[in-house]
Short mmCIF file of N, CA, C and O in Angstrom, two decimals:
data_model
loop_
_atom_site.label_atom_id
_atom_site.label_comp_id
_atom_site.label_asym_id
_atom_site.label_seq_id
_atom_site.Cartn_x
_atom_site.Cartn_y
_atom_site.Cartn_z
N UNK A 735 -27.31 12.85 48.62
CA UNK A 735 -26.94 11.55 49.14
C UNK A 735 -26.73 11.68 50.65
O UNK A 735 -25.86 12.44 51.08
N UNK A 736 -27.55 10.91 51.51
CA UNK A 736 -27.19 10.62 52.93
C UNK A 736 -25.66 11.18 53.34
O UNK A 736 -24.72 10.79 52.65
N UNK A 737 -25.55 11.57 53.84
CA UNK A 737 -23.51 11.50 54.69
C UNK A 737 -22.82 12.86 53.71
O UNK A 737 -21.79 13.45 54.02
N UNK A 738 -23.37 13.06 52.92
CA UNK A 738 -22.53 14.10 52.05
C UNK A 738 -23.55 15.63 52.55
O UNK A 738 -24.70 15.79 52.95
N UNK A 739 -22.14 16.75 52.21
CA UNK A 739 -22.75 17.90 52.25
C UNK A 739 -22.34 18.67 50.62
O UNK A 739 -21.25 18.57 50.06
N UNK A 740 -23.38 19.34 50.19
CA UNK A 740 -22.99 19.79 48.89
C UNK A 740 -22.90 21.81 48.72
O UNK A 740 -23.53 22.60 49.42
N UNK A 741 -21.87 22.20 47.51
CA UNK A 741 -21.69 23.70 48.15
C UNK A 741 -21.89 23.89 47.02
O UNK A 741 -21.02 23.50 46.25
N UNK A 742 -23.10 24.58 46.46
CA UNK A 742 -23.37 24.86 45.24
C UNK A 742 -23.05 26.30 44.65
O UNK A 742 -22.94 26.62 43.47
N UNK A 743 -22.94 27.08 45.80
CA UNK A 743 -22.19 28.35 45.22
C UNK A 743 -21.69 28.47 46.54
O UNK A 743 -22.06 27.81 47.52
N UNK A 744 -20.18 29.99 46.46
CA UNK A 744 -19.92 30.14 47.59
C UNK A 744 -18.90 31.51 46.40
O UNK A 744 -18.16 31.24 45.46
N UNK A 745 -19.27 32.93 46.96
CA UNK A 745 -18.82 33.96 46.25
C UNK A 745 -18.99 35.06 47.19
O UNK A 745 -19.93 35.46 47.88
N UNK A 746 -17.53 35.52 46.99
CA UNK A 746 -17.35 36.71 47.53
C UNK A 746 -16.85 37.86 46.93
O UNK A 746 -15.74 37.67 46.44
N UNK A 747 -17.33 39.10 46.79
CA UNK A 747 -17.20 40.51 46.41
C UNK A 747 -15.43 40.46 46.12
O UNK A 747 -14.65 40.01 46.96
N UNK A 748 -15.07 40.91 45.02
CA UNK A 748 -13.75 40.86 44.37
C UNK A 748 -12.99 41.85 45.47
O UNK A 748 -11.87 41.54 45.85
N UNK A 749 -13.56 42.93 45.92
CA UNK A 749 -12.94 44.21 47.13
C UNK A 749 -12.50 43.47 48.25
O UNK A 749 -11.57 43.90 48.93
N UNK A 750 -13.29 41.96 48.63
CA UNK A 750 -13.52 41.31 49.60
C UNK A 750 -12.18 40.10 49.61
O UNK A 750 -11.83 39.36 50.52
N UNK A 751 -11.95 40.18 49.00
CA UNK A 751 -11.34 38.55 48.75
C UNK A 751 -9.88 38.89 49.20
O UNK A 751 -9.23 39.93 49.21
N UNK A 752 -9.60 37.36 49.62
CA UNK A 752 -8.21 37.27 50.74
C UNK A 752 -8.37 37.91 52.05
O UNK A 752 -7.44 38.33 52.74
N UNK A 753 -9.56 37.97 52.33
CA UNK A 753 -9.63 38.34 53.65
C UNK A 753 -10.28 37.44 54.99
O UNK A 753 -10.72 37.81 56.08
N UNK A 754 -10.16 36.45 54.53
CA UNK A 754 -11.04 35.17 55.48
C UNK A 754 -12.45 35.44 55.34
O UNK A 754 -13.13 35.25 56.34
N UNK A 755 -13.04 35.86 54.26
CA UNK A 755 -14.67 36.31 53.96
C UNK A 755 -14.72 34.73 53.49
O UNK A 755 -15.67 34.08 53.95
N UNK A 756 -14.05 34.25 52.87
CA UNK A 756 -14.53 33.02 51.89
C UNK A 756 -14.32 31.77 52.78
O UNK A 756 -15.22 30.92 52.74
N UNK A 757 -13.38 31.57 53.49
CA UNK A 757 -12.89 30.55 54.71
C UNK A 757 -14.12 30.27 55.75
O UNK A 757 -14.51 29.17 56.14
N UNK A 758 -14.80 32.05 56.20
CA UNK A 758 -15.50 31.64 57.31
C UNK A 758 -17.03 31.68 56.44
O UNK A 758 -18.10 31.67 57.04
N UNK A 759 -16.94 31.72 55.20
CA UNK A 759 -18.66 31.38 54.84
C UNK A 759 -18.77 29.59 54.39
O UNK A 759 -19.71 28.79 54.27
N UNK A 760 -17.47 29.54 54.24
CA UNK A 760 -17.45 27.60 54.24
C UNK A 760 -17.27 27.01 55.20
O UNK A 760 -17.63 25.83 55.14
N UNK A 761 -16.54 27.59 56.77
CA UNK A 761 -16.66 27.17 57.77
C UNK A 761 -18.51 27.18 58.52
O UNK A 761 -18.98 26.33 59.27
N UNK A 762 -19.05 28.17 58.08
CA UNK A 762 -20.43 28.04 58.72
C UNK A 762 -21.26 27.45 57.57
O UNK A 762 -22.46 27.55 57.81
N UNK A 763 -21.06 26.98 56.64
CA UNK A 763 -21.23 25.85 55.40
C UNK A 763 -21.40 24.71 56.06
O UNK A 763 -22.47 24.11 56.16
N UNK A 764 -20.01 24.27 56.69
CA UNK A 764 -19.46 23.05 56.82
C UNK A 764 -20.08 22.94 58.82
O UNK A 764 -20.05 21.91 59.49
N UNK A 765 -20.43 23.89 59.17
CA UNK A 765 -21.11 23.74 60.35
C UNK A 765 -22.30 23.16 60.66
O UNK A 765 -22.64 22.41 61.58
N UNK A 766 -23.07 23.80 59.40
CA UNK A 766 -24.37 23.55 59.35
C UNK A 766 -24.68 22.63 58.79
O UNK A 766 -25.87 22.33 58.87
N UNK A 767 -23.81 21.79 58.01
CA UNK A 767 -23.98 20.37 57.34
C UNK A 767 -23.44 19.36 58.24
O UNK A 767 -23.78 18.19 58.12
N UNK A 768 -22.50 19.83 59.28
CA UNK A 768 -22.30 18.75 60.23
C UNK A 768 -23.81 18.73 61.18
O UNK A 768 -24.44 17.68 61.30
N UNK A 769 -24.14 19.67 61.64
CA UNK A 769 -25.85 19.29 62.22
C UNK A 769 -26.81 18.54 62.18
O UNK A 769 -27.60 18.01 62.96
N UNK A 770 -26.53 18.60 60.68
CA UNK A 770 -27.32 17.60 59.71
C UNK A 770 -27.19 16.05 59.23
O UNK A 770 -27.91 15.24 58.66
N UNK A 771 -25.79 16.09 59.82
CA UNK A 771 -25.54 14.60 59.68
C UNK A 771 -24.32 14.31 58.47
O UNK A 771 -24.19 13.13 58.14
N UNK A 772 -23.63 15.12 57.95
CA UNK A 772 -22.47 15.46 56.49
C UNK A 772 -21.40 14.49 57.42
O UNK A 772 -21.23 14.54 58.64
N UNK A 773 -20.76 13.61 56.46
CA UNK A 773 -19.51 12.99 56.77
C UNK A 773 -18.72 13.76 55.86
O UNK A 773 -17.64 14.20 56.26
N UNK A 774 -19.16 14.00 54.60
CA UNK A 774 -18.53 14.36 53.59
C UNK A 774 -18.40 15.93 53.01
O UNK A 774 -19.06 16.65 53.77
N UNK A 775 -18.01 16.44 52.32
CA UNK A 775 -18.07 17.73 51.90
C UNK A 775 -18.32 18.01 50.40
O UNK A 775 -17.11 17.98 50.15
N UNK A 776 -18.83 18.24 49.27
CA UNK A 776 -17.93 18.44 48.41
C UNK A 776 -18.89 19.86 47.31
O UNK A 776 -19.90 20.55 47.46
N UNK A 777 -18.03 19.71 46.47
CA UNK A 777 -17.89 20.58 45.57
C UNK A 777 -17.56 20.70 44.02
O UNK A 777 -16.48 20.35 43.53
N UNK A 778 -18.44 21.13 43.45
CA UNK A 778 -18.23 21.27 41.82
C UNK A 778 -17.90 22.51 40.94
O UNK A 778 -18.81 23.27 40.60
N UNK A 779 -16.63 22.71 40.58
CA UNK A 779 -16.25 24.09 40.11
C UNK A 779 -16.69 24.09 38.49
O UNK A 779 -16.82 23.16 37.70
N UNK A 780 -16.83 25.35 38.37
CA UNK A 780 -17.51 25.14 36.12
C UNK A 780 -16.23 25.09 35.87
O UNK A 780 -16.06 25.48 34.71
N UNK A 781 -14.99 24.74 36.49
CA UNK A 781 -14.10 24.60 34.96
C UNK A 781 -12.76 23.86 35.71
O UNK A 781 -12.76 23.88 36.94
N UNK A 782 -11.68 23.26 35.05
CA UNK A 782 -10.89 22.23 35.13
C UNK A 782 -10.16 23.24 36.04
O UNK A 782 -10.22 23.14 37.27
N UNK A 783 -9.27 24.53 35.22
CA UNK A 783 -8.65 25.43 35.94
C UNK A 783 -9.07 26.46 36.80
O UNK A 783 -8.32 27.43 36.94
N UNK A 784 -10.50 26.41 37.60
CA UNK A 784 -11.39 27.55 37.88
C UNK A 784 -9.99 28.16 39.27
O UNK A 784 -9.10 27.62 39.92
N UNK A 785 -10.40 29.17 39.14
CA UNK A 785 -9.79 30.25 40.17
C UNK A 785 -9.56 30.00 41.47
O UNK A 785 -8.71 30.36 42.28
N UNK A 786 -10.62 29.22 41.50
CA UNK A 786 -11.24 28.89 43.37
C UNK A 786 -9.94 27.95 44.16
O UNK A 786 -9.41 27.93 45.27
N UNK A 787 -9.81 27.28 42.99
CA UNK A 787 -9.20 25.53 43.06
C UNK A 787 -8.16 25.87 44.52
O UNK A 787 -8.28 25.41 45.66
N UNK A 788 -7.16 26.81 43.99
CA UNK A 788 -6.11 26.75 45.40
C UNK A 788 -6.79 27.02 46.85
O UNK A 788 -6.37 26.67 47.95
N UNK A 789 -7.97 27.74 46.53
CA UNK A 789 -8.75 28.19 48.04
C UNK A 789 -9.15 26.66 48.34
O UNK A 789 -8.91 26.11 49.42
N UNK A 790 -9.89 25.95 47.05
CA UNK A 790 -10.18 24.88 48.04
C UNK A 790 -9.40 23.51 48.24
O UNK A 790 -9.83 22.66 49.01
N UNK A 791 -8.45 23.38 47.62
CA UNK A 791 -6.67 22.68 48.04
C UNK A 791 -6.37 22.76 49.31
O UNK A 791 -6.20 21.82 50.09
N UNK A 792 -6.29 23.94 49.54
CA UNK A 792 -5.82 24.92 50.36
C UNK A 792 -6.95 24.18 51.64
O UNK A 792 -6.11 24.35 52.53
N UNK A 793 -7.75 23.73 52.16
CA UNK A 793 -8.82 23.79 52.89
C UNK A 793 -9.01 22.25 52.93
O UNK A 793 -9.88 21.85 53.71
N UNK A 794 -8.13 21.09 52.00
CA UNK A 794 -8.16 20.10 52.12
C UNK A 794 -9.07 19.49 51.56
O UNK A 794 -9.54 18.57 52.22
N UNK A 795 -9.56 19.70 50.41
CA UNK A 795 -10.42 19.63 49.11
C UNK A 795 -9.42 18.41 48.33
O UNK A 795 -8.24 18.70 48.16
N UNK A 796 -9.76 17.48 48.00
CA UNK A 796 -9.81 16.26 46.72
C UNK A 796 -9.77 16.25 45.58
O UNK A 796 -10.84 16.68 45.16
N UNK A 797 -9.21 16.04 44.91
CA UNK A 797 -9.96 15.83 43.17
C UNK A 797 -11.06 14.26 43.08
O UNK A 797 -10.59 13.15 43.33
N UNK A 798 -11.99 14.39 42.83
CA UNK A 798 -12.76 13.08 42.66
C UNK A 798 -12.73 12.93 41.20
O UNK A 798 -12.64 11.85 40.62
N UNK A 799 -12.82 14.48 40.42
CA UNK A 799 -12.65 14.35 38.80
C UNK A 799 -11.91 15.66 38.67
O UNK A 799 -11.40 16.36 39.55
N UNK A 800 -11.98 15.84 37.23
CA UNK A 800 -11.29 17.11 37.05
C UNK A 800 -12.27 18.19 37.50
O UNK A 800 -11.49 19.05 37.91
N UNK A 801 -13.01 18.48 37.61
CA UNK A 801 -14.14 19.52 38.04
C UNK A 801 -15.11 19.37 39.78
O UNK A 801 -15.66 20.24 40.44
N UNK A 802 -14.95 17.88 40.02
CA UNK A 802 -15.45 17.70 41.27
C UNK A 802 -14.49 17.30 42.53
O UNK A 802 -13.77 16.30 42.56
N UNK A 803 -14.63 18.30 43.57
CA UNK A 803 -13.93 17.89 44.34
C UNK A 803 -14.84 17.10 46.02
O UNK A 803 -16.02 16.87 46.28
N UNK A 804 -13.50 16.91 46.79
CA UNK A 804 -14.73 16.74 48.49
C UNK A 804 -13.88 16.58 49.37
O UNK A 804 -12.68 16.63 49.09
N UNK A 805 -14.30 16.39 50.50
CA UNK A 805 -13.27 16.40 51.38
C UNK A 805 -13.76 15.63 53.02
O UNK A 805 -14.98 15.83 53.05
N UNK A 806 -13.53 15.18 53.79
CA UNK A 806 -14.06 14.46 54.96
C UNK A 806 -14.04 15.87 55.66
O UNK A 806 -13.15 16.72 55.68
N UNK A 807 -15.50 15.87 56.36
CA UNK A 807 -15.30 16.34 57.40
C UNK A 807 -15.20 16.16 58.99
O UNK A 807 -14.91 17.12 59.70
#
């Protein structure tokens, strides 16, 4: 859809994690979809409680449903 940017995967190495590996691969995500013209952000996790959820809370992420989130950028 026009104005939206979509993040269909975004995974980082379990050794890796909590280290701003995951922050700055959605910051150059969210870079490269502003280029393009993204008002919007969003995101679909496989599960109601998935793991990710506080990283992307955390980053100013939405609930649109229980599984889809988004966020203005």
């Amino acid at each position: 859809m026009p104005g939206e940017g979509e993040v269909y995967a975004l995974a980082v190495e379990s050794g890796s994690r909590r280290r701003g590996v995951g922050t700055a691969l959605l910051a150059a995500a969210t870079d490269r979809m502003r280029t393009f013209g993204a008002l919007d952000q969003r995101v679909e996790l496989p599960a109601e409680a998935d793991p990710a959820l506080p990283f992307y809370t955390h980053l100013g992420f939405a609930a649109l449903s229980a599984r889809r989130w988004s966020r203005t950028l």
